[in-house]
C-alpha positions as a Markdown table, in Angstrom:
| # | Residue | x | y | z |
|---|---|---|---|---|
| 1 | Unk | 105.1 | 75.0 | 195.0 |
| 2 | Unk | 105.7 | 72.3 | 197.5 |
| 3 | Unk | 106.2 | 68.5 | 197.7 |
| 4 | Unk | 103.8 | 66.4 | 200.0 |
| 5 | Unk | 104.1 | 62.9 | 201.0 |
| 6 | Unk | 100.7 | 61.7 | 200.6 |
| 7 | Unk | 101.3 | 57.9 | 200.9 |
| 8 | Unk | 99.1 | 58.0 | 204.3 |
| 9 | Unk | 95.7 | 59.8 | 204.4 |
| 10 | Unk | 96.4 | 63.1 | 206.7 |
| 11 | Unk | 94.0 | 65.9 | 207.1 |
| 12 | Unk | 96.5 | 68.6 | 207.5 |
| 13 | Unk | 98.3 | 67.6 | 204.1 |
| 14 | Unk | 94.8 | 67.5 | 202.4 |
| 15 | Unk | 94.1 | 70.9 | 203.8 |
| 16 | Unk | 97.3 | 72.6 | 202.6 |
| 17 | Unk | 97.0 | 71.1 | 199.2 |
| 18 | Unk | 93.4 | 72.3 | 199.0 |
| 19 | Unk | 94.2 | 75.8 | 200.1 |
| 20 | Unk | 97.1 | 76.1 | 197.4 |
| 21 | Unk | 95.4 | 74.3 | 194.4 |
| 22 | Unk | 91.7 | 74.5 | 195.1 |
| 23 | Unk | 89.4 | 71.7 | 196.3 |
| 24 | Unk | 89.2 | 68.7 | 194.0 |
| 25 | Unk | 86.6 | 69.3 | 191.2 |
| 26 | Unk | 83.2 | 67.8 | 191.5 |
| 27 | Unk | 82.0 | 64.8 | 189.7 |
| 28 | Unk | 80.1 | 66.9 | 187.6 |
| 29 | Unk | 82.8 | 69.3 | 186.7 |
| 30 | Unk | 85.0 | 66.4 | 186.2 |
| 31 | Unk | 82.4 | 65.2 | 183.5 |
| 32 | Unk | 82.1 | 68.6 | 181.9 |
| 33 | Unk | 85.8 | 68.9 | 181.6 |
| 34 | Unk | 86.2 | 65.2 | 180.2 |
| 35 | Unk | 88.4 | 64.2 | 183.0 |
| 36 | Unk | 91.1 | 65.7 | 185.3 |
| 37 | Unk | 93.7 | 63.3 | 185.3 |
| 38 | Unk | 96.4 | 62.2 | 182.8 |
| 39 | Unk | 96.9 | 58.4 | 182.2 |
| 40 | Unk | 100.3 | 57.0 | 183.7 |
| 41 | Unk | 103.6 | 58.8 | 182.6 |
| 42 | Unk | 107.0 | 57.2 | 182.5 |
| 43 | Unk | 109.4 | 59.5 | 184.2 |
| 44 | Unk | 113.0 | 59.7 | 182.9 |
| 45 | Unk | 114.7 | 62.5 | 184.8 |
| 46 | Unk | 114.4 | 64.9 | 187.8 |
| 47 | Unk | 116.0 | 68.1 | 188.3 |
| 48 | Unk | 118.8 | 68.1 | 190.7 |
| 49 | Unk | 116.6 | 69.6 | 193.6 |
| 50 | Unk | 114.1 | 66.6 | 193.0 |
| 51 | Unk | 116.5 | 63.7 | 192.7 |
| 52 | Unk | 115.4 | 62.4 | 196.3 |
| 53 | Unk | 112.1 | 61.3 | 194.6 |
| 54 | Unk | 114.0 | 59.3 | 192.2 |
| 55 | Unk | 113.6 | 55.2 | 192.9 |
| 56 | Unk | 116.5 | 53.8 | 194.7 |
| 57 | Unk | 116.4 | 50.7 | 192.6 |
| 58 | Unk | 116.4 | 50.4 | 189.0 |
| 59 | Unk | 113.1 | 50.3 | 186.8 |
| 60 | Unk | 110.5 | 52.3 | 185.5 |
| 61 | Unk | 109.0 | 55.0 | 187.5 |
| 62 | Unk | 105.5 | 56.4 | 187.0 |
| 63 | Unk | 103.5 | 59.6 | 187.6 |
| 64 | Unk | 100.5 | 61.2 | 186.6 |
| 65 | Unk | 98.8 | 64.7 | 186.5 |
| 66 | Unk | 95.7 | 66.0 | 188.1 |
| 67 | Unk | 94.2 | 69.2 | 187.4 |
| 68 | Unk | 92.7 | 71.5 | 190.2 |
| 69 | Unk | 91.4 | 74.9 | 189.8 |
| 70 | Unk | 94.6 | 76.9 | 190.5 |
| 71 | Unk | 97.2 | 74.5 | 189.0 |
| 72 | Unk | 98.2 | 70.9 | 188.9 |
| 73 | Unk | 99.3 | 68.2 | 191.3 |
| 74 | Unk | 102.0 | 65.9 | 189.9 |
| 75 | Unk | 101.7 | 62.5 | 191.5 |
| 76 | Unk | 105.0 | 60.7 | 191.7 |
| 77 | Unk | 105.3 | 57.1 | 192.8 |
| 78 | Unk | 108.3 | 56.0 | 194.5 |
| 79 | Unk | 107.9 | 52.4 | 195.5 |
| 80 | Unk | 105.4 | 52.1 | 198.4 |
| 81 | Unk | 105.3 | 55.8 | 198.8 |
| 82 | Unk | 103.5 | 58.7 | 196.9 |
| 83 | Unk | 104.3 | 62.2 | 196.7 |
| 84 | Unk | 102.5 | 65.2 | 195.4 |
| 85 | Unk | 104.2 | 68.0 | 193.6 |
| 86 | Unk | 102.0 | 71.2 | 193.5 |
| 87 | Unk | 102.5 | 73.7 | 190.8 |
| 88 | Unk | 100.2 | 76.7 | 190.4 |
| 89 | Unk | 99.4 | 77.7 | 187.1 |
| 90 | Unk | 101.1 | 80.8 | 187.0 |
| 91 | Unk | 104.4 | 78.8 | 187.7 |
| 92 | Unk | 103.7 | 76.1 | 185.4 |
| 93 | Unk | 105.5 | 75.5 | 182.2 |
| 94 | Unk | 105.3 | 72.4 | 179.7 |
| 95 | Unk | 107.8 | 71.9 | 177.1 |
| 96 | Unk | 107.8 | 69.4 | 174.2 |
| 97 | Unk | 111.2 | 68.6 | 173.0 |
| 98 | Unk | 113.2 | 65.3 | 172.9 |
| 99 | Unk | 111.3 | 64.7 | 176.2 |
| 100 | Unk | 107.7 | 66.0 | 177.6 |
| 101 | Unk | 108.8 | 68.2 | 180.5 |
| 102 | Unk | 106.8 | 69.9 | 183.3 |
| 103 | Unk | 108.8 | 73.0 | 184.9 |
| 104 | Unk | 107.7 | 74.7 | 187.9 |
| 105 | Unk | 109.5 | 77.2 | 190.1 |
| 106 | Unk | 112.9 | 76.2 | 188.9 |
| 107 | Unk | 112.4 | 72.5 | 188.9 |
| 108 | Unk | 111.4 | 69.7 | 186.5 |
| 109 | Unk | 110.5 | 66.3 | 185.6 |
| 110 | Unk | 110.8 | 64.6 | 182.3 |
| 111 | Unk | 108.8 | 62.2 | 180.8 |
| 112 | Unk | 109.3 | 59.5 | 178.3 |
| 113 | Unk | 107.8 | 61.0 | 175.3 |
| 114 | Unk | 107.0 | 58.0 | 173.2 |
| 115 | Unk | 104.6 | 56.5 | 175.3 |
| 116 | Unk | 103.7 | 59.5 | 177.6 |
| 117 | Unk | 102.9 | 62.1 | 174.9 |
| 118 | Unk | 100.6 | 60.0 | 172.5 |
| 119 | Unk | 98.6 | 58.5 | 175.4 |
| 120 | Unk | 98.0 | 61.9 | 176.8 |
| 121 | Unk | 98.1 | 64.4 | 174.1 |
| 122 | Unk | 94.3 | 65.2 | 174.5 |
| 123 | Unk | 94.7 | 65.7 | 178.1 |
| 124 | Unk | 97.7 | 68.0 | 177.9 |
| 125 | Unk | 95.9 | 70.2 | 175.0 |
| 126 | Unk | 93.1 | 70.4 | 177.7 |
| 127 | Unk | 95.9 | 71.3 | 180.4 |
| 128 | Unk | 97.4 | 73.9 | 178.3 |
| 129 | Unk | 94.0 | 75.5 | 177.5 |
| 130 | Unk | 93.0 | 75.7 | 181.1 |
| 131 | Unk | 96.2 | 77.2 | 182.2 |
| 132 | Unk | 95.7 | 79.9 | 179.6 |
| 133 | Unk | 92.0 | 80.6 | 180.7 |
| 134 | Unk | 93.1 | 80.9 | 184.4 |
| 135 | Unk | 92.3 | 84.0 | 186.0 |
| 136 | Unk | 93.7 | 84.3 | 189.7 |
| 137 | Unk | 91.2 | 87.3 | 190.4 |
| 138 | Unk | 88.2 | 84.9 | 190.0 |
């Protein structure tokens, strides 16, 4: 689990992310899966260790989820910067309470449930299924 600044193209960062999460799916695999990205999610809260990613000015902050073979990449927009939080499947927990929350290795991000959950329900069900089917020995 790591957080990368992906605002600018960097081959070394791409290499690290691909080693950790697996290469991005091919177009055919994306079509077979019915898409590998969530719609835009409205971020409400960050865990204490991730507060540095919070917008410095007031306003809505967005993120989205990308599925990879070994986990997810949670893309977080912070003004002109974009960060990628990588979470392997074996460290990923998803909670559906007052907020929709993604947990990984002791950190979390809570999303606005009203919009985020309805728009992403099918995607999240697919994510939960892929997480349950994940076998690290393959």
